[in-house]
Amino acid sequence: MWDERYSGWFGDRAAEQWAAEPHWGIWATPESDLHVLPELVDKDVIDLGCGTAYIGAWVMRAGGRPVGIDNSAEQLATAAALQAEFGPVFPLIHGNAEDVPLPDASFDVAISEYGASSWCDPTLWIPEAARLLRTHGQLIFLRNSTLLELCTAVGADAATDRLHRPYADVARIARTDGGTHFQLPTGQMIRVLRDSGFVVDELTEFVVPADARSDYGYVTPEWASAWPSVEVWTATRI
């Protein structure tokens, strides 16, 4: 689905994202507002579901050693082309973030921005992230808010101010484009993180200013300035 439907659209935005200062989520919120990234100097960092690998470029410029993994060959081809044209160069793996072909305890930080955190089964990718992280390593991921998913009807273009899904139905959402989107509600997500050996450090539910702008049409600035559309999770491997 990603190779056939979405890689071109994301590829057209990739060079700009590589060149930009770190920014997060569908509203491109600056790192200076969200404070997502820890100190990265001399840290090994894996981006789970890296797409065009712009986060890896940010990590390397900050002094870290990034690795990206994604199951879309087209997105990785875009990432490799940008590495060749602009640098920096770092490893890119064509594979599944639920089963990463790398040794245990290889990384200090694992990041997912709407990658594994949205498109992989959390009962698989979160234990895999724990395996990849060293003791006291950090897991950081962004996803849609559970409230946003509850307020989006099946097949709808955008969220409304009404609940359209039962709470139990958002854990695994069959999309009309043929994909599967995962959105474990908060309590279940905390349980999976805990059972995988993590302690949750923080959950930020992000509400944007009324004049915020986004390239994504599934939530409007009016909605997202009233209710949180983005969740930022941080957890530590114990």
mmCIF file of C-alpha atoms in Angstrom:
data_model
loop_
_atom_site.group_PDB
_atom_site.id
_atom_site.type_symbol
_atom_site.label_atom_id
_atom_site.label_comp_id
_atom_site.label_asym_id
_atom_site.label_seq_id
_atom_site.Cartn_x
_atom_site.Cartn_y
_atom_site.Cartn_z
ATOM 1 C CA MET A 1 0.000 0.000 0.000
ATOM 2 C CA TRP A 2 2.783 2.437 0.902
ATOM 3 C CA ASP A 3 4.780 1.660 -2.230
ATOM 4 C CA GLU A 4 1.779 2.005 -4.519
ATOM 5 C CA ARG A 5 -0.239 4.822 -2.934
ATOM 6 C CA TYR A 6 1.757 7.032 -0.613
ATOM 7 C CA SER A 7 5.451 6.906 -1.403
ATOM 8 C CA GLY A 8 5.224 9.579 -4.115
ATOM 9 C CA TRP A 9 3.445 12.104 -1.901
ATOM 10 C CA PHE A 10 5.847 11.584 0.985
ATOM 11 C CA GLY A 11 8.793 11.540 -1.390
ATOM 12 C CA ASP A 12 7.873 14.996 -2.690
ATOM 13 C CA ARG A 13 8.135 16.362 0.868
ATOM 14 C CA ALA A 14 11.270 14.476 1.871
ATOM 15 C CA ALA A 15 14.003 16.911 0.824
ATOM 16 C CA GLU A 16 12.350 19.746 2.739
ATOM 17 C CA GLN A 17 12.052 17.570 5.845
ATOM 18 C CA TRP A 18 15.696 16.515 5.597
ATOM 19 C CA ALA A 19 16.833 20.121 5.426
ATOM 20 C CA ALA A 20 14.548 21.481 8.148
ATOM 21 C CA GLU A 21 15.167 21.768 11.855
ATOM 22 C CA PRO A 22 13.477 18.950 13.821
ATOM 23 C CA HIS A 23 9.702 19.219 13.901
ATOM 24 C CA TRP A 24 7.057 16.725 14.853
ATOM 25 C CA GLY A 25 3.672 15.343 13.962
ATOM 26 C CA ILE A 26 1.085 16.349 11.431
ATOM 27 C CA TRP A 27 1.367 20.008 12.523
ATOM 28 C CA ALA A 28 5.170 20.138 12.081
ATOM 29 C CA THR A 29 5.476 21.394 15.639
ATOM 30 C CA PRO A 30 9.051 22.557 16.328
ATOM 31 C CA GLU A 31 11.276 20.514 18.595
ATOM 32 C CA SER A 32 11.689 23.673 20.679
ATOM 33 C CA ASP A 33 7.977 23.428 21.595
ATOM 34 C CA LEU A 34 7.641 19.664 22.154
ATOM 35 C CA HIS A 35 11.135 18.768 23.446
ATOM 36 C CA VAL A 36 10.945 15.253 22.009
ATOM 37 C CA LEU A 37 14.636 14.516 21.525
ATOM 38 C CA PRO A 38 17.040 13.673 24.362
ATOM 39 C CA GLU A 39 20.755 14.404 24.212
ATOM 40 C CA LEU A 40 21.941 12.534 21.113
ATOM 41 C CA VAL A 41 25.710 13.047 21.040
ATOM 42 C CA ASP A 42 27.429 9.662 20.684
ATOM 43 C CA LYS A 43 24.091 7.806 20.999
ATOM 44 C CA ASP A 44 22.957 4.875 18.854
ATOM 45 C CA VAL A 45 19.445 5.607 17.596
ATOM 46 C CA ILE A 46 16.984 3.485 15.610
ATOM 47 C CA ASP A 47 14.012 4.959 13.743
ATOM 48 C CA LEU A 48 11.284 2.306 13.603
ATOM 49 C CA GLY A 49 9.276 2.821 10.435
ATOM 50 C CA CYS A 50 11.632 5.525 9.206
ATOM 51 C CA GLY A 51 9.928 6.325 5.887
ATOM 52 C CA THR A 52 12.184 8.731 3.998
ATOM 53 C CA ALA A 53 14.559 8.794 7.015
ATOM 54 C CA TYR A 54 14.527 12.518 7.754
ATOM 55 C CA ILE A 55 14.671 11.800 11.499
ATOM 56 C CA GLY A 56 17.938 9.954 10.914
ATOM 57 C CA ALA A 57 19.339 13.061 9.227
ATOM 58 C CA TRP A 58 18.350 15.170 12.235
ATOM 59 C CA VAL A 59 19.904 12.627 14.614
ATOM 60 C CA MET A 60 23.186 12.519 12.733
ATOM 61 C CA ARG A 61 23.442 16.310 12.626
ATOM 62 C CA ALA A 62 22.938 16.287 16.404
ATOM 63 C CA GLY A 63 25.892 13.949 16.882
ATOM 64 C CA GLY A 64 24.095 10.595 17.054
ATOM 65 C CA ARG A 65 24.493 7.388 15.052
ATOM 66 C CA PRO A 66 21.145 6.622 13.380
ATOM 67 C CA VAL A 67 19.782 3.491 11.737
ATOM 68 C CA GLY A 68 16.460 3.436 9.898
ATOM 69 C CA ILE A 69 14.172 0.495 9.153
ATOM 70 C CA ASP A 70 11.063 0.537 6.971
ATOM 71 C CA ASN A 71 9.058 -2.012 4.996
ATOM 72 C CA SER A 72 8.516 0.321 2.008
ATOM 73 C CA ALA A 73 11.189 -0.123 -0.638
ATOM 74 C CA GLU A 74 10.023 3.049 -2.398
ATOM 75 C CA GLN A 75 10.379 5.197 0.702
ATOM 76 C CA LEU A 76 13.839 3.791 1.376
ATOM 77 C CA ALA A 77 14.822 4.486 -2.222
ATOM 78 C CA THR A 78 13.907 8.130 -1.659
ATOM 79 C CA ALA A 79 15.946 8.137 1.553
ATOM 80 C CA ALA A 80 18.967 6.626 -0.202
ATOM 81 C CA ALA A 81 18.734 9.189 -3.007
ATOM 82 C CA LEU A 82 18.708 12.031 -0.474
ATOM 83 C CA GLN A 83 21.698 10.524 1.292
ATOM 84 C CA ALA A 84 23.575 10.423 -2.008
ATOM 85 C CA GLU A 85 22.600 13.988 -2.899
ATOM 86 C CA PHE A 86 22.826 15.782 0.416
ATOM 87 C CA GLY A 87 24.207 13.426 3.066
ATOM 88 C CA PRO A 88 24.562 12.391 5.797
ATOM 89 C CA VAL A 89 24.820 8.664 5.073
ATOM 90 C CA PHE A 90 23.653 6.105 7.636
ATOM 91 C CA PRO A 91 22.317 2.525 7.487
ATOM 92 C CA LEU A 92 18.851 1.886 6.045
ATOM 93 C CA ILE A 93 17.229 -1.532 6.466
ATOM 94 C CA HIS A 94 14.373 -2.847 4.346
ATOM 95 C CA GLY A 95 12.427 -4.796 6.942
ATOM 96 C CA ASN A 96 9.700 -4.974 9.535
ATOM 97 C CA ALA A 97 9.910 -3.037 12.811
ATOM 98 C CA GLU A 98 8.093 -5.936 14.474
ATOM 99 C CA ASP A 99 11.128 -8.163 13.779
ATOM 100 C CA VAL A 100 14.350 -6.176 13.346
ATOM 101 C CA PRO A 101 17.412 -8.117 12.089
ATOM 102 C CA LEU A 102 19.822 -6.588 14.611
ATOM 103 C CA PRO A 103 21.294 -7.826 17.916
ATOM 104 C CA ASP A 104 19.861 -7.266 21.379
ATOM 105 C CA ALA A 105 20.848 -4.090 23.235
ATOM 106 C CA SER A 106 22.130 -2.303 20.123
ATOM 107 C CA PHE A 107 20.655 1.150 20.776
ATOM 108 C CA ASP A 108 20.343 3.927 23.324
ATOM 109 C CA VAL A 109 17.229 5.500 21.775
ATOM 110 C CA ALA A 110 14.349 4.166 19.669
ATOM 111 C CA ILE A 111 12.068 6.635 17.879
ATOM 112 C CA SER A 112 8.863 6.225 15.902
ATOM 113 C CA GLU A 113 6.891 9.115 14.415
ATOM 114 C CA TYR A 114 3.712 7.627 12.927
ATOM 115 C CA GLY A 115 5.817 4.687 11.709
ATOM 116 C CA ALA A 116 5.811 1.521 13.770
ATOM 117 C CA SER A 117 3.759 3.436 16.330
ATOM 118 C CA SER A 118 0.819 3.610 13.911
ATOM 119 C CA TRP A 119 1.286 0.763 11.447
ATOM 120 C CA CYS A 120 2.770 -2.103 13.467
ATOM 121 C CA ASP A 121 1.086 -4.270 16.088
ATOM 122 C CA PRO A 122 2.058 -2.752 19.467
ATOM 123 C CA THR A 123 2.097 -6.187 21.086
ATOM 124 C CA LEU A 124 4.954 -6.986 18.667
ATOM 125 C CA TRP A 125 6.864 -3.772 17.961
ATOM 126 C CA ILE A 126 7.059 -2.520 21.558
ATOM 127 C CA PRO A 127 8.666 -5.740 22.896
ATOM 128 C CA GLU A 128 10.978 -5.590 19.864
ATOM 129 C CA ALA A 129 11.960 -2.020 20.758
ATOM 130 C CA ALA A 130 12.672 -3.193 24.293
ATOM 131 C CA ARG A 131 14.912 -5.960 22.954
ATOM 132 C CA LEU A 132 16.867 -3.508 20.826
ATOM 133 C CA LEU A 133 17.398 -0.984 23.631
ATOM 134 C CA ARG A 134 20.123 -1.063 26.240
ATOM 135 C CA THR A 135 19.234 -0.775 29.921
ATOM 136 C CA HIS A 136 17.939 2.743 30.615
ATOM 137 C CA GLY A 137 17.466 3.286 26.879
ATOM 138 C CA GLN A 138 14.663 5.596 25.797
ATOM 139 C CA LEU A 139 11.643 4.865 23.619
ATOM 140 C CA ILE A 140 9.975 7.906 22.035
ATOM 141 C CA PHE A 141 6.944 7.672 19.780
ATOM 142 C CA LEU A 142 4.255 9.880 18.291
ATOM 143 C CA ARG A 143 0.840 8.775 17.126
ATOM 144 C CA ASN A 144 -2.659 10.114 16.611
ATOM 145 C CA SER A 145 -4.584 10.663 19.817
ATOM 146 C CA THR A 146 -7.129 8.062 20.796
ATOM 147 C CA LEU A 147 -9.748 10.817 20.964
ATOM 148 C CA LEU A 148 -9.051 11.721 17.337
ATOM 149 C CA GLU A 149 -9.589 8.116 16.259
ATOM 150 C CA LEU A 150 -12.823 7.875 18.272
ATOM 151 C CA CYS A 151 -14.140 11.028 16.602
ATOM 152 C CA THR A 152 -13.394 9.829 13.041
ATOM 153 C CA ALA A 153 -16.145 7.787 11.406
ATOM 154 C CA VAL A 154 -15.357 4.893 9.079
ATOM 155 C CA GLY A 155 -14.640 6.333 5.640
ATOM 156 C CA ALA A 156 -14.894 9.944 6.843
ATOM 157 C CA ASP A 157 -12.566 12.652 5.550
ATOM 158 C CA ALA A 158 -12.009 14.299 8.938
ATOM 159 C CA ALA A 159 -12.746 14.065 12.647
ATOM 160 C CA THR A 160 -15.905 15.686 14.029
ATOM 161 C CA ASP A 161 -17.008 16.773 17.491
ATOM 162 C CA ARG A 162 -18.885 13.489 18.059
ATOM 163 C CA LEU A 163 -17.760 10.010 19.054
ATOM 164 C CA HIS A 164 -18.183 7.635 16.103
ATOM 165 C CA ARG A 165 -16.417 4.463 17.265
ATOM 166 C CA PRO A 166 -16.816 2.273 20.338
ATOM 167 C CA TYR A 167 -13.758 2.522 22.571
ATOM 168 C CA ALA A 168 -12.924 -1.136 22.040
ATOM 169 C CA ASP A 169 -12.854 -0.737 18.250
ATOM 170 C CA VAL A 170 -9.862 1.588 17.975
ATOM 171 C CA ALA A 171 -7.195 -0.928 19.044
ATOM 172 C CA ARG A 172 -7.035 -2.282 15.483
ATOM 173 C CA ILE A 173 -8.658 -0.226 12.720
ATOM 174 C CA ALA A 174 -9.240 -1.656 9.237
ATOM 175 C CA ARG A 175 -8.833 1.323 6.900
ATOM 176 C CA THR A 176 -10.762 1.846 3.694
ATOM 177 C CA ASP A 177 -7.465 2.068 1.749
ATOM 178 C CA GLY A 178 -6.623 -1.523 2.677
ATOM 179 C CA GLY A 179 -4.212 -0.726 5.493
ATOM 180 C CA THR A 180 -4.454 -1.527 9.182
ATOM 181 C CA HIS A 181 -3.966 1.202 11.772
ATOM 182 C CA PHE A 182 -3.240 0.382 15.416
ATOM 183 C CA GLN A 183 -4.391 2.635 18.265
ATOM 184 C CA LEU A 184 -4.280 0.892 21.609
ATOM 185 C CA PRO A 185 -6.184 3.011 24.131
ATOM 186 C CA THR A 186 -4.094 4.566 26.878
ATOM 187 C CA GLY A 187 -4.562 1.956 29.592
ATOM 188 C CA GLN A 188 -3.798 -0.925 27.247
ATOM 189 C CA MET A 189 -0.747 0.878 25.865
ATOM 190 C CA ILE A 190 0.634 1.427 29.375
ATOM 191 C CA ARG A 191 0.128 -2.273 30.096
ATOM 192 C CA VAL A 192 2.002 -3.342 26.950
ATOM 193 C CA LEU A 193 4.861 -0.951 27.740
ATOM 194 C CA ARG A 194 5.071 -2.174 31.336
ATOM 195 C CA ASP A 195 4.948 -5.838 30.322
ATOM 196 C CA SER A 196 7.756 -5.165 27.814
ATOM 197 C CA GLY A 197 10.043 -3.770 30.501
ATOM 198 C CA PHE A 198 9.360 -0.037 30.171
ATOM 199 C CA VAL A 199 8.471 2.646 32.674
ATOM 200 C CA VAL A 200 6.365 5.430 31.152
ATOM 201 C CA ASP A 201 8.081 8.769 31.716
ATOM 202 C CA GLU A 202 5.576 11.081 30.084
ATOM 203 C CA LEU A 203 2.528 11.236 27.837
ATOM 204 C CA THR A 204 1.964 14.602 26.181
ATOM 205 C CA GLU A 205 -1.424 15.155 24.552
ATOM 206 C CA PHE A 206 -0.750 18.039 22.195
ATOM 207 C CA VAL A 207 -3.281 20.778 21.444
ATOM 208 C CA VAL A 208 -2.213 23.165 18.678
ATOM 209 C CA PRO A 209 -2.817 26.908 18.267
ATOM 210 C CA ALA A 210 -5.904 27.887 16.283
ATOM 211 C CA ASP A 211 -3.735 29.185 13.419
ATOM 212 C CA ALA A 212 -1.791 25.914 13.037
ATOM 213 C CA ARG A 213 -1.411 24.490 9.532
ATOM 214 C CA SER A 214 -1.094 20.923 8.309
ATOM 215 C CA ASP A 215 -0.662 19.083 5.011
ATOM 216 C CA TYR A 216 -3.010 16.390 6.315
ATOM 217 C CA GLY A 217 -6.755 16.793 5.925
ATOM 218 C CA TYR A 218 -8.065 14.261 8.422
ATOM 219 C CA VAL A 219 -8.150 16.776 11.260
ATOM 220 C CA THR A 220 -8.784 20.526 11.059
ATOM 221 C CA PRO A 221 -7.029 23.265 13.045
ATOM 222 C CA GLU A 222 -10.369 24.087 14.658
ATOM 223 C CA TRP A 223 -10.664 20.522 15.983
ATOM 224 C CA ALA A 224 -7.018 20.222 17.015
ATOM 225 C CA SER A 225 -7.022 23.557 18.857
ATOM 226 C CA ALA A 226 -9.905 22.325 21.022
ATOM 227 C CA TRP A 227 -8.821 18.713 21.601
ATOM 228 C CA PRO A 228 -5.508 16.842 21.413
ATOM 229 C CA SER A 229 -4.805 15.290 18.009
ATOM 230 C CA VAL A 230 -1.245 14.106 18.756
ATOM 231 C CA GLU A 231 0.180 11.950 21.532
ATOM 232 C CA VAL A 232 3.897 12.015 22.379
ATOM 233 C CA TRP A 233 5.014 9.078 24.531
ATOM 234 C CA THR A 234 8.375 8.651 26.258
ATOM 235 C CA ALA A 235 9.394 5.555 28.206
ATOM 236 C CA THR A 236 12.584 4.126 29.698
ATOM 237 C CA ARG A 237 13.803 0.532 29.413
ATOM 238 C CA ILE A 238 14.504 -0.820 32.895
#
